Tab-separated table of C-alpha atoms and ligand atoms in Angstrom:
chain	number	residue	atom	x	y	z
A	1213	MET	CA	-18.108	-12.126	-22.879
A	1214	PHE	CA	-15.309	-10.246	-24.644
A	1215	GLU	CA	-17.251	-6.990	-24.305
A	1216	SER	CA	-18.072	-7.413	-20.602
A	1217	SER	CA	-16.631	-5.043	-18.013
A	1218	LEU	CA	-14.481	-6.438	-15.196
A	1219	LYS	CA	-17.408	-5.954	-12.832
A	1220	GLN	CA	-19.720	-7.923	-15.136
A	1221	LEU	CA	-17.121	-10.675	-15.541
A	1222	GLY	CA	-16.592	-10.887	-11.776
A	1223	ASP	CA	-20.359	-11.081	-11.198
A	1224	ALA	CA	-20.757	-13.791	-13.876
A	1225	LEU	CA	-17.905	-15.835	-12.382
A	1226	ARG	CA	-19.173	-15.604	-8.824
A	1227	ALA	CA	-22.730	-16.443	-9.987
A	1228	LYS	CA	-21.182	-19.486	-11.776
A	1229	LYS	CA	-22.597	-18.445	-15.161
A	1230	ILE	CA	-19.128	-19.230	-16.501
A	1231	SER	CA	-16.105	-20.840	-14.867
A	1232	SER	CA	-12.673	-19.258	-14.808
A	1233	VAL	CA	-11.333	-22.286	-16.728
A	1234	GLU	CA	-13.893	-21.671	-19.502
A	1235	LEU	CA	-13.190	-17.947	-19.608
A	1236	THR	CA	-9.425	-18.471	-19.634
A	1237	GLN	CA	-9.748	-20.996	-22.457
A	1238	LEU	CA	-11.845	-18.523	-24.485
A	1239	TYR	CA	-9.068	-15.947	-24.226
A	1240	LEU	CA	-6.317	-18.492	-24.938
A	1241	ASP	CA	-8.184	-19.553	-28.105
A	1242	LYS	CA	-8.524	-15.950	-29.195
A	1243	ILE	CA	-4.821	-15.350	-28.572
A	1244	SER	CA	-3.912	-18.449	-30.662
A	1245	LYS	CA	-6.039	-17.073	-33.466
A	1246	LEU	CA	-4.952	-13.425	-33.473
A	1247	ASN	CA	-1.508	-13.254	-31.907
A	1248	PRO	CA	0.390	-14.577	-34.960
A	1249	GLU	CA	-0.766	-11.404	-36.746
A	1250	LEU	CA	-0.742	-8.867	-33.899
A	1251	ASN	CA	2.334	-10.122	-31.968
A	1252	ALA	CA	0.928	-8.579	-28.785
A	1253	PHE	CA	2.225	-11.403	-26.569
A	1254	ILE	CA	5.810	-12.589	-26.190
A	1255	THR	CA	4.817	-15.554	-24.016
A	1256	VAL	CA	1.623	-17.469	-23.365
A	1257	ASN	CA	1.698	-20.431	-21.045
A	1258	PRO	CA	-1.689	-22.176	-21.083
A	1259	ASP	CA	-0.617	-24.715	-18.452
A	1260	ILE	CA	0.106	-22.061	-15.832
A	1261	SER	CA	-2.923	-19.922	-16.790
A	1262	LEU	CA	-5.321	-22.871	-16.643
A	1263	ALA	CA	-3.870	-24.108	-13.338
A	1264	GLN	CA	-4.486	-20.637	-11.895
A	1265	ALA	CA	-8.022	-20.747	-13.315
A	1266	ARG	CA	-8.715	-24.084	-11.607
A	1267	ASP	CA	-7.514	-22.599	-8.307
A	1268	ALA	CA	-9.733	-19.562	-8.862
A	1269	ASP	CA	-12.743	-21.786	-9.497
A	1270	ALA	CA	-12.037	-23.691	-6.275
A	1271	ARG	CA	-11.684	-20.407	-4.401
A	1272	MET	CA	-15.001	-19.132	-5.728
A	1273	ALA	CA	-16.697	-22.447	-4.951
A	1274	ALA	CA	-15.568	-21.873	-1.339
A	1275	GLY	CA	-17.239	-18.437	-1.464
A	1276	LYS	CA	-13.918	-16.567	-1.339
A	1277	GLY	CA	-14.018	-14.831	-4.714
A	1278	GLU	CA	-12.910	-11.203	-4.853
A	1279	ALA	CA	-13.385	-8.531	-7.536
A	1280	LEU	CA	-10.714	-9.914	-9.905
A	1281	THR	CA	-10.790	-13.604	-8.966
A	1282	GLY	CA	-10.788	-15.801	-12.067
A	1283	ILE	CA	-10.351	-12.918	-14.539
A	1284	PRO	CA	-7.646	-13.264	-17.247
A	1285	ILE	CA	-5.258	-10.311	-17.108
A	1286	ALA	CA	-2.186	-9.829	-19.300
A	1287	GLN	CA	1.089	-8.652	-17.771
A	1288	LYS	CA	3.646	-6.467	-19.492
A	1289	ASP	CA	6.838	-8.468	-19.929
A	1290	ILE	CA	8.696	-6.018	-17.684
A	1291	PHE	CA	7.160	-7.610	-14.557
A	1292	CYS	CA	9.112	-10.533	-13.133
A	1293	SER	CA	6.658	-13.410	-12.899
A	1294	LYS	CA	7.697	-16.624	-11.171
A	1295	GLY	CA	8.075	-19.518	-13.609
A	1296	TRP	CA	7.478	-17.281	-16.626
A	1297	LEU	CA	9.961	-16.193	-19.236
A	1298	THR	CA	10.464	-12.475	-18.489
A	1299	THR	CA	12.333	-10.774	-21.336
A	1300	CYS	CA	11.628	-7.022	-21.030
A	1301	GLY	CA	11.532	-7.093	-24.844
A	1302	SER	CA	15.285	-7.764	-24.983
A	1303	LYS	CA	17.587	-10.431	-26.345
A	1304	MET	CA	19.563	-9.793	-23.158
A	1305	LEU	CA	16.846	-11.634	-21.190
A	1306	HIS	CA	15.810	-14.105	-23.904
A	1307	ASN	CA	16.319	-17.052	-21.529
A	1308	PHE	CA	15.431	-15.473	-18.166
A	1309	VAL	CA	12.756	-17.409	-16.312
A	1310	SER	CA	12.039	-15.359	-13.227
A	1311	PRO	CA	12.509	-17.116	-9.879
A	1312	TYR	CA	10.221	-14.610	-8.130
A	1313	ASP	CA	7.153	-12.403	-8.578
A	1314	ALA	CA	7.096	-8.606	-8.812
A	1315	HIS	CA	4.971	-7.016	-6.078
A	1316	VAL	CA	2.327	-6.071	-8.656
A	1317	ILE	CA	2.175	-9.689	-9.869
A	1318	GLN	CA	1.910	-10.917	-6.278
A	1319	GLN	CA	-1.010	-8.582	-5.684
A	1320	PHE	CA	-2.832	-9.976	-8.739
A	1321	ASN	CA	-2.065	-13.521	-7.611
A	1322	ASN	CA	-3.374	-12.804	-4.122
A	1323	ALA	CA	-6.557	-11.451	-5.701
A	1324	GLY	CA	-6.930	-14.725	-7.636
A	1325	ALA	CA	-6.542	-13.122	-11.081
A	1326	ILE	CA	-5.274	-15.248	-13.975
A	1327	ASN	CA	-2.019	-14.329	-15.740
A	1328	ILE	CA	-3.069	-14.849	-19.371
A	1329	GLY	CA	0.358	-14.042	-20.819
A	1330	LYS	CA	3.277	-11.629	-21.023
A	1331	THR	CA	2.896	-8.754	-23.444
A	1332	ASN	CA	5.351	-7.440	-25.987
A	1333	MET	CA	7.072	-4.117	-25.392
A	1334	ASP	CA	9.858	-1.860	-26.569
A	1335	GLU	CA	13.224	-3.158	-25.370
A	1336	PHE	CA	13.665	-2.195	-21.702
A	1337	ALA	CA	10.625	0.095	-22.183
A	1338	MET	CA	12.593	2.476	-24.406
A	1339	GLY	CA	10.426	3.524	-27.306
A	1340	SER	CA	7.109	4.936	-28.441
A	1341	SER	CA	6.164	2.508	-31.211
A	1342	ASN	CA	7.143	-1.013	-30.144
A	1343	GLU	CA	9.629	-1.053	-32.987
A	1344	THR	CA	12.569	-1.580	-30.602
A	1345	SER	CA	11.325	-4.956	-29.290
A	1346	HIS	CA	13.678	-7.866	-29.950
A	1347	TYR	CA	10.535	-9.968	-30.464
A	1348	GLY	CA	9.230	-8.016	-33.442
A	1349	THR	CA	6.811	-5.151	-33.816
A	1350	VAL	CA	3.281	-5.217	-32.427
A	1351	LYS	CA	0.515	-4.346	-34.901
A	1352	ASN	CA	-2.173	-1.835	-34.026
A	1353	PRO	CA	-5.478	-3.780	-34.113
A	1354	TRP	CA	-7.279	-0.771	-35.646
A	1355	ASN	CA	-5.011	-0.879	-38.700
A	1356	THR	CA	-2.156	-3.338	-38.825
A	1357	GLU	CA	-0.022	-0.992	-40.939
A	1358	ASN	CA	0.223	1.331	-37.935
A	1359	VAL	CA	2.208	1.202	-34.709
A	1360	PRO	CA	0.381	0.540	-31.423
A	1361	GLY	CA	2.499	3.107	-29.527
A	1362	GLY	CA	4.981	2.189	-26.860
A	1363	SER	CA	6.493	1.020	-24.778
A	1364	SER	CA	3.394	-0.827	-23.476
A	1365	GLY	CA	2.223	-1.422	-27.059
A	1366	GLY	CA	1.678	-5.167	-26.636
A	1367	THR	CA	-0.578	-4.512	-23.684
A	1368	ALA	CA	-2.522	-1.792	-25.505
A	1369	ALA	CA	-2.995	-3.989	-28.591
A	1370	ALA	CA	-4.019	-6.981	-26.452
A	1371	VAL	CA	-6.691	-4.953	-24.650
A	1372	ALA	CA	-7.957	-3.304	-27.855
A	1373	ALA	CA	-8.200	-6.679	-29.647
A	1374	ARG	CA	-9.930	-8.246	-26.628
A	1375	LEU	CA	-7.131	-10.788	-26.078
A	1376	CYS	CA	-7.416	-10.235	-22.314
A	1377	ALA	CA	-9.958	-8.633	-20.000
A	1378	ALA	CA	-7.428	-5.998	-18.914
A	1379	ALA	CA	-3.684	-5.655	-18.498
A	1380	THR	CA	-0.766	-3.868	-16.906
A	1381	GLY	CA	1.703	-1.366	-18.262
A	1382	THR	CA	4.510	0.820	-17.002
A	1383	ASP	CA	5.071	4.489	-17.680
A	1384	THR	CA	8.428	6.275	-17.446
A	1385	GLY	CA	7.665	9.066	-19.905
A	1386	GLY	CA	4.281	8.113	-21.343
A	1387	SER	CA	4.397	4.371	-21.960
A	1388	ILE	CA	0.947	3.682	-20.519
A	1389	ARG	CA	-0.855	6.772	-21.786
A	1390	GLN	CA	0.556	7.060	-25.318
A	1391	PRO	CA	-0.129	3.436	-26.402
A	1392	ALA	CA	-3.546	3.636	-24.690
A	1393	ALA	CA	-4.292	6.692	-26.843
A	1394	LEU	CA	-3.009	5.097	-30.049
A	1395	CYS	CA	-5.005	1.884	-29.493
A	1396	GLY	CA	-8.250	3.504	-28.255
A	1397	ILE	CA	-8.190	2.155	-24.700
A	1398	SER	CA	-7.931	3.642	-21.197
A	1399	GLY	CA	-4.736	3.673	-19.144
A	1400	LEU	CA	-3.584	5.258	-15.912
A	1401	LYS	CA	-0.157	6.102	-14.517
A	1402	PRO	CA	-0.531	6.575	-10.765
A	1403	THR	CA	1.296	9.086	-8.567
A	1404	TYR	CA	4.947	8.021	-8.236
A	1405	GLY	CA	5.219	5.595	-5.327
A	1406	VAL	CA	1.628	4.295	-5.332
A	1407	CYS	CA	2.560	0.948	-6.953
A	1408	SER	CA	5.696	-0.865	-5.871
A	1409	ARG	CA	8.545	-1.121	-8.379
A	1410	PHE	CA	9.831	-4.316	-6.769
A	1411	GLY	CA	10.359	-6.894	-9.517
A	1412	MET	CA	9.565	-4.404	-12.266
A	1413	ILE	CA	12.687	-4.319	-14.406
A	1414	ALA	CA	14.184	-0.864	-13.881
A	1415	PHE	CA	14.563	1.684	-16.676
A	1416	ALA	CA	14.702	5.117	-14.971
A	1417	SER	CA	13.876	4.490	-11.334
A	1418	SER	CA	12.866	8.030	-10.366
A	1419	LEU	CA	10.254	8.037	-13.155
A	1420	ASP	CA	9.085	4.407	-13.580
A	1421	GLN	CA	5.588	3.637	-12.368
A	1422	ALA	CA	3.274	0.669	-12.963
A	1423	GLY	CA	-0.354	1.185	-13.835
A	1424	PRO	CA	-3.515	-0.421	-15.194
A	1425	MET	CA	-4.654	-0.494	-18.834
A	1426	GLY	CA	-8.186	-1.508	-19.733
A	1427	ARG	CA	-11.333	-0.628	-21.598
A	1428	SER	CA	-12.897	1.826	-19.165
A	1429	ALA	CA	-12.166	4.041	-16.171
A	1430	GLU	CA	-14.329	1.783	-14.036
A	1431	ASP	CA	-12.108	-1.187	-14.956
A	1432	LEU	CA	-8.969	0.823	-14.201
A	1433	ALA	CA	-10.271	1.692	-10.734
A	1434	LEU	CA	-10.791	-1.987	-9.918
A	1435	LEU	CA	-7.343	-2.893	-11.223
A	1436	LEU	CA	-5.653	-0.104	-9.284
A	1437	ASN	CA	-7.374	-1.295	-6.100
A	1438	THR	CA	-5.384	-4.499	-6.548
A	1439	MET	CA	-2.106	-3.058	-7.849
A	1440	ALA	CA	-1.562	-0.198	-5.386
A	1441	GLY	CA	-0.135	-0.687	-1.934
A	1442	PHE	CA	2.916	-0.270	0.255
A	1443	ASP	CA	5.822	-2.659	-0.177
A	1444	GLU	CA	8.904	-2.367	1.980
A	1445	ARG	CA	11.100	-3.865	-0.764
A	1446	ASP	CA	10.788	-0.643	-2.806
A	1447	SER	CA	12.310	2.274	-0.901
A	1448	THR	CA	10.150	4.762	-2.831
A	1449	SER	CA	6.896	2.876	-2.183
A	1450	LEU	CA	4.591	5.110	-0.183
A	1451	GLN	CA	3.121	4.043	3.114
A	1452	ARG	CA	-0.472	5.203	2.853
A	1453	ASP	CA	-3.851	3.852	3.844
A	1454	LYS	CA	-5.399	1.546	1.279
A	1455	GLU	CA	-7.789	3.496	-0.957
A	1456	ASP	CA	-10.913	2.395	-2.801
A	1457	TYR	CA	-10.381	3.985	-6.211
A	1458	THR	CA	-14.000	3.295	-7.212
A	1459	ARG	CA	-15.348	5.472	-4.397
A	1460	ASP	CA	-15.902	8.666	-6.409
A	1461	LEU	CA	-16.861	7.190	-9.788
A	1462	ASP	CA	-20.492	8.240	-9.562
A	1463	LYS	CA	-20.019	11.809	-8.323
A	1464	PRO	CA	-21.443	14.493	-10.622
A	1465	LEU	CA	-18.878	16.839	-12.180
A	1466	ASN	CA	-20.654	20.098	-11.305
A	1467	GLY	CA	-18.118	22.769	-10.497
A	1468	LEU	CA	-15.053	20.745	-11.574
A	1469	ARG	CA	-12.434	23.258	-12.758
A	1470	ILE	CA	-10.517	21.896	-15.746
A	1471	GLY	CA	-7.188	23.590	-16.508
A	1472	LEU	CA	-6.176	23.709	-20.168
A	1473	PRO	CA	-2.431	24.361	-20.549
A	1474	LYS	CA	-1.906	26.689	-23.487
A	1475	GLU	CA	1.393	24.937	-24.282
A	1476	PHE	CA	-0.523	21.703	-25.014
A	1477	PHE	CA	-2.617	23.291	-27.753
A	1478	ALA	CA	0.166	25.046	-29.639
A	1479	GLU	CA	2.355	24.204	-32.616
A	1480	GLY	CA	3.085	20.519	-33.106
A	1481	LEU	CA	-0.420	19.273	-32.338
A	1482	SER	CA	-2.259	17.693	-35.287
A	1483	ASN	CA	-5.545	19.349	-36.201
A	1484	ASP	CA	-7.556	16.151	-35.995
A	1485	VAL	CA	-6.302	15.436	-32.477
A	1486	ALA	CA	-6.987	19.041	-31.412
A	1487	GLN	CA	-10.550	18.801	-32.729
A	1488	ALA	CA	-11.328	15.565	-30.888
A	1489	VAL	CA	-9.841	16.895	-27.643
A	1490	GLU	CA	-11.769	20.172	-27.942
A	1491	ALA	CA	-14.981	18.235	-28.524
A	1492	ALA	CA	-14.282	16.231	-25.369
A	1493	ILE	CA	-13.787	19.444	-23.387
A	1494	GLY	CA	-17.153	20.596	-24.784
A	1495	GLU	CA	-18.711	17.414	-23.409
A	1496	TYR	CA	-17.194	18.141	-19.987
A	1497	LYS	CA	-18.770	21.595	-20.016
A	1498	LYS	CA	-22.155	19.930	-20.636
A	1499	LEU	CA	-21.448	17.714	-17.639
A	1500	GLY	CA	-21.096	20.799	-15.444
A	1501	ALA	CA	-17.344	21.424	-15.509
A	1502	THR	CA	-15.797	24.838	-16.085
A	1503	VAL	CA	-12.652	25.571	-18.035
A	1504	VAL	CA	-9.663	27.627	-16.872
A	1505	ASP	CA	-6.725	28.667	-19.057
A	1506	ILE	CA	-3.425	27.786	-17.424
A	1507	SER	CA	0.219	27.782	-18.398
A	1508	LEU	CA	2.993	25.259	-17.831
A	1509	PRO	CA	5.825	27.456	-19.093
A	1510	ASN	CA	8.643	24.967	-18.531
A	1511	SER	CA	6.853	21.988	-20.064
A	1512	LYS	CA	8.532	22.669	-23.412
A	1513	LEU	CA	11.787	21.629	-21.734
A	1514	SER	CA	10.412	18.303	-20.559
A	1515	VAL	CA	11.626	16.247	-23.540
A	1516	PRO	CA	15.257	17.479	-23.378
A	1517	VAL	CA	15.293	17.171	-19.576
A	1518	TYR	CA	13.906	13.632	-19.786
A	1519	TYR	CA	16.494	12.627	-22.397
A	1520	VAL	CA	19.247	13.582	-19.981
A	1521	LEU	CA	17.770	12.117	-16.797
A	1522	ALA	CA	16.184	8.900	-18.103
A	1523	PRO	CA	19.315	7.736	-20.000
A	1524	ALA	CA	21.478	8.681	-16.979
A	1525	GLU	CA	19.420	6.425	-14.719
A	1526	ALA	CA	19.163	3.745	-17.403
A	1527	SER	CA	22.926	3.635	-17.916
A	1528	SER	CA	23.310	2.835	-14.241
A	1529	ASN	CA	20.367	0.399	-14.020
A	1530	LEU	CA	21.405	-1.543	-17.098
A	1531	SER	CA	24.962	-2.075	-15.890
A	1532	ARG	CA	23.677	-5.170	-14.069
A	1533	PHE	CA	23.239	-7.004	-17.385
A	1534	ASP	CA	26.750	-8.342	-17.732
A	1535	GLY	CA	26.233	-11.886	-18.990
A	1536	VAL	CA	27.471	-13.371	-15.724
A	1537	ARG	CA	24.561	-14.296	-13.487
A	1538	TYR	CA	21.637	-14.534	-15.889
A	1539	GLY	CA	20.575	-13.530	-19.363
A	1540	TYR	CA	22.468	-13.490	-22.622
A	1541	ARG	CA	26.164	-14.374	-22.745
A	1542	ALA	CA	28.245	-14.196	-25.923
A	1543	SER	CA	29.366	-17.654	-26.970
A	1544	GLU	CA	32.929	-16.665	-27.848
A	1545	TYR	CA	35.207	-14.271	-25.984
A	1546	ASP	CA	38.846	-13.886	-24.933
A	1547	ASP	CA	38.686	-12.918	-21.284
A	1548	LEU	CA	36.287	-11.520	-18.689
A	1549	ALA	CA	36.298	-7.936	-20.009
A	1550	ASP	CA	35.773	-9.212	-23.535
A	1551	MET	CA	32.892	-11.378	-22.316
A	1552	TYR	CA	31.165	-8.328	-20.777
A	1553	GLU	CA	31.707	-6.297	-23.895
A	1554	LYS	CA	30.548	-8.904	-26.367
A	1555	SER	CA	27.552	-9.961	-24.272
A	1556	ARG	CA	26.376	-6.363	-23.972
A	1557	ALA	CA	27.164	-5.511	-27.596
A	1558	GLN	CA	25.193	-8.516	-28.836
A	1559	GLY	CA	22.465	-8.615	-26.162
A	1560	PHE	CA	21.286	-4.989	-26.337
A	1561	GLY	CA	19.566	-3.384	-29.315
A	1562	GLU	CA	20.415	-0.070	-30.937
A	1563	GLU	CA	18.088	2.220	-28.950
A	1564	VAL	CA	19.187	0.750	-25.627
A	1565	LYS	CA	22.842	1.244	-26.538
A	1566	ARG	CA	22.114	4.826	-27.614
A	1567	ARG	CA	20.566	5.538	-24.203
A	1568	ILE	CA	23.432	3.887	-22.301
A	1569	MET	CA	25.930	6.017	-24.197
A	1570	ILE	CA	23.987	9.257	-23.654
A	1571	GLY	CA	23.551	8.409	-19.977
A	1572	THR	CA	27.210	7.605	-19.459
A	1573	TYR	CA	28.165	10.842	-21.192
A	1574	VAL	CA	25.907	13.138	-19.143
A	1575	LEU	CA	27.072	11.536	-15.900
A	1576	SER	CA	30.746	11.727	-16.751
A	1577	HIS	CA	32.958	13.986	-14.649
A	1578	GLY	CA	33.371	16.794	-17.165
A	1579	TYR	CA	29.703	17.029	-18.159
A	1580	TYR	CA	27.776	16.214	-14.981
A	1581	ASP	CA	27.187	19.847	-13.960
A	1582	ALA	CA	26.365	21.021	-17.467
A	1583	TYR	CA	23.806	18.316	-18.216
A	1584	TYR	CA	22.685	16.135	-15.337
A	1585	LEU	CA	22.613	18.778	-12.624
A	1586	GLN	CA	21.047	21.354	-14.919
A	1587	ALA	CA	18.344	18.874	-15.939
A	1588	GLN	CA	17.577	18.126	-12.281
A	1589	LYS	CA	17.056	21.850	-11.648
A	1590	ILE	CA	14.687	22.202	-14.601
A	1591	ARG	CA	12.852	19.095	-13.427
A	1592	ARG	CA	12.058	20.964	-10.219
A	1593	LEU	CA	10.774	23.969	-12.195
A	1594	ILE	CA	8.544	21.714	-14.278
A	1595	ALA	CA	7.040	20.250	-11.100
A	1596	GLN	CA	6.536	23.755	-9.666
A	1597	ASP	CA	4.572	24.777	-12.770
A	1598	PHE	CA	1.995	22.124	-11.901
A	1599	THR	CA	1.829	23.197	-8.243
A	1600	GLU	CA	1.146	26.742	-9.421
A	1601	ALA	CA	-1.470	25.572	-11.944
A	1602	TYR	CA	-3.365	23.566	-9.341
A	1603	LYS	CA	-4.021	26.764	-7.411
A	1604	HIS	CA	-6.424	27.656	-10.229
A	1605	CYS	CA	-7.916	24.305	-11.289
A	1606	ASP	CA	-8.775	20.836	-9.952
A	1607	ILE	CA	-7.622	18.762	-12.874
A	1608	ILE	CA	-5.702	19.333	-16.120
A	1609	MET	CA	-6.722	18.093	-19.567
A	1610	GLY	CA	-5.196	18.059	-23.010
A	1611	PRO	CA	-4.089	15.698	-25.754
A	1612	THR	CA	-2.176	12.552	-24.808
A	1613	ALA	CA	-0.077	12.436	-27.973
A	1614	PRO	CA	0.498	14.985	-30.753
A	1615	SER	CA	-0.862	12.673	-33.471
A	1616	THR	CA	-2.757	9.429	-33.907
A	1617	ALA	CA	-0.953	6.130	-34.628
A	1618	PHE	CA	1.645	6.496	-37.367
A	1619	LYS	CA	2.943	3.948	-39.869
A	1620	PHE	CA	5.777	1.523	-39.177
A	1621	GLY	CA	9.146	2.982	-40.091
A	1622	GLU	CA	7.776	6.520	-40.308
A	1623	LYS	CA	9.865	7.836	-37.403
A	1624	GLY	CA	12.440	5.067	-37.309
A	1625	ASP	CA	15.331	7.066	-38.745
A	1626	ASP	CA	14.932	10.084	-36.540
A	1627	PRO	CA	15.051	9.451	-32.786
A	1628	VAL	CA	14.100	13.058	-31.982
A	1629	GLN	CA	10.835	12.793	-33.952
A	1630	MET	CA	10.081	9.596	-32.038
A	1631	TYR	CA	10.937	11.263	-28.707
A	1632	LEU	CA	8.405	14.033	-29.451
A	1633	SER	CA	5.578	11.449	-29.258
A	1634	ASP	CA	5.757	11.961	-25.498
A	1635	ILE	CA	5.799	15.752	-25.503
A	1636	TYR	CA	2.545	15.985	-23.479
A	1637	THR	CA	3.148	13.043	-21.151
A	1638	ILE	CA	6.744	13.359	-19.945
A	1639	ALA	CA	6.267	16.419	-17.698
A	1640	VAL	CA	3.814	14.365	-15.628
A	1641	ASN	CA	6.492	11.737	-14.882
A	1642	LEU	CA	9.100	14.397	-14.123
A	1643	ALA	CA	6.688	15.894	-11.573
A	1644	GLY	CA	5.648	12.473	-10.199
A	1645	LEU	CA	1.969	13.268	-10.823
A	1646	PRO	CA	-0.798	10.847	-11.847
A	1647	GLY	CA	-1.989	10.958	-15.462
A	1648	MET	CA	-4.348	8.958	-17.621
A	1649	SER	CA	-5.577	8.650	-21.182
A	1650	ILE	CA	-9.079	7.822	-22.351
A	1651	PRO	CA	-10.401	7.489	-25.901
A	1652	CYS	CA	-12.203	10.608	-27.168
A	1653	GLY	CA	-12.672	10.171	-30.920
A	1654	PHE	CA	-10.904	9.347	-34.156
A	1655	GLY	CA	-8.447	11.180	-36.357
A	1656	ASP	CA	-8.316	11.715	-40.121
A	1657	ASN	CA	-6.785	8.267	-40.605
A	1658	ASP	CA	-9.622	6.666	-38.589
A	1659	MET	CA	-7.242	5.899	-35.751
A	1660	PRO	CA	-8.186	6.593	-32.113
A	1661	VAL	CA	-7.433	9.841	-30.280
A	1662	GLY	CA	-6.664	9.976	-26.548
A	1663	LEU	CA	-7.665	12.643	-24.042
A	1664	GLN	CA	-5.099	13.097	-21.291
A	1665	ILE	CA	-6.304	13.788	-17.759
A	1666	ILE	CA	-3.668	14.895	-15.245
A	1667	GLY	CA	-4.430	14.982	-11.541
A	1668	ASN	CA	-2.752	16.521	-8.548
A	1669	TYR	CA	-0.762	14.171	-6.282
A	1670	PHE	CA	-2.918	11.241	-5.073
A	1671	ASP	CA	-5.941	12.494	-7.010
A	1672	GLU	CA	-6.450	9.218	-8.879
A	1673	ALA	CA	-10.012	8.874	-7.574
A	1674	ARG	CA	-10.931	12.318	-8.921
A	1675	MET	CA	-9.382	11.543	-12.326
A	1676	LEU	CA	-11.232	8.236	-12.498
A	1677	ASN	CA	-14.437	10.059	-11.562
A	1678	ALA	CA	-13.928	12.581	-14.390
A	1679	ALA	CA	-13.124	9.783	-16.856
A	1680	HIS	CA	-16.050	7.606	-15.785
A	1681	GLN	CA	-18.612	10.414	-16.059
A	1682	TYR	CA	-17.360	11.144	-19.585
A	1683	GLN	CA	-17.605	7.455	-20.447
A	1684	LEU	CA	-21.200	7.333	-19.162
A	1685	ALA	CA	-22.040	10.198	-21.536
A	1686	THR	CA	-20.093	8.966	-24.603
A	1687	ASP	CA	-19.289	5.632	-26.203
A	1688	TRP	CA	-15.753	6.047	-27.615
A	1689	HIS	CA	-14.420	3.556	-25.078
A	1690	ASN	CA	-16.875	0.918	-26.277
A	1691	ARG	CA	-15.713	1.063	-29.899
A	1692	ALA	CA	-13.713	-1.972	-30.933
A	1693	PRO	CA	-11.544	-2.611	-33.987
A	1694	GLN	CA	-13.533	-4.477	-36.608
A	1695	GLY	CA	-12.608	-7.398	-38.811
A	1696	LEU	CA	-10.248	-9.219	-36.456
B	2306	LIG	N1	8.852	6.798	-25.084
B	2306	LIG	C1	9.611	7.165	-23.930
B	2306	LIG	C2	10.996	6.573	-24.020
B	2306	LIG	O1	11.289	6.021	-25.018
B	2306	LIG	C3	8.917	6.717	-22.682
B	2306	LIG	C4	9.049	5.284	-22.405
B	2306	LIG	C5	8.367	4.837	-21.159
B	2306	LIG	O2	7.506	5.529	-20.616
B	2306	LIG	N2	8.753	3.669	-20.682
B	2306	LIG	O3	11.785	6.652	-23.145
């Protein structure tokens, strides 16, 4: 069962070969066994999960089962989920039980999916290794001495260790794709605006996007069918016709023009990652694709631009955590201002405070033009590079991350080294484009390597098609960590 695809699980449930209650219990048992070591989940709530499973069984008995009905899916702890502790990886929200559901959670509930638990993450989604979580680090199931990536590291580890059938993540600068790469799973960040941000705790609102993480492109397509959709409560949610993201999965790749940005294969990329990615491109050529050399000249500025814009937005978004209405409040203080200060000083971790300070600085009167405005202009240039590139190719490919999973503590002392983990992913968020990562081999340390696939706006179906055809021809996505 743990190796079945979502389609196989859905078929087995609707054919009553297994009930949702049985399947949910299997996953809960596996979580009890492995989570103490992996720390992939912050919260599991068997009572709620099993109640949902009983409802799903009743729904299927009435012949109303849909693609995801009865299937246990883990939710990143950034999504507000009614009745569930929702911490966003922070002490600031250590006691916050959400009174409402995020739009993405609602969509899963409407589909009859089971929430199997809330996954661990870097605090407020700031990080690339899960080392900033208030709830402790997540271990990479392939080698527990290594990080799982971040910020959706709990989700990536949970999927890789088969603690859920699939899961959600969010991606502001790479947080779906980079942990997917480091844990050997598939993950997709949709075009900005495809999934509603309502109820998804905000980090950098012009970049944040929810997306599916799972074991195959086919699974991601089914998940995205459920997650995507217009929601009037998010002013940047796009009003578009509902799409079936599975529609192009089986198309042959003949004539697909793959753009390879020369900047993605330059200095800074580990040899083992380069080799695996080049082998994957070779496989695409066998499948009928052609390769075009392209350039994204401004992409080298994406990390500095992101580390002006994302902290600026975060400093504003995080001002709501004041200890007054919900969340952490210092137990001793002198007056109201002191209560704000102490609650924020004690409730936020180091990385979050660093970002708030950077953000406040770049938005301040004397520096706004020099930093924030300048970064906005370069953001536009970065987006234009992609528009230019797509005149010559249909899809862009390259590495997801510059190296495979590294050891705990290895980049802890140097934030800039950590920030470079997202060197190939951040430009995609700045441009608002869709991007995904699929497993394409292993590095020198036997850890998984991810291939990044970047589409043009709203080209998710084409990306999923390219990923699925590769997964029909190879078996990297079927490899699972041993010895758990
Ligand atoms: N690692 C990046 C950061 O720390 C991206 C995080 C994300 O995508 N949420 O900001």
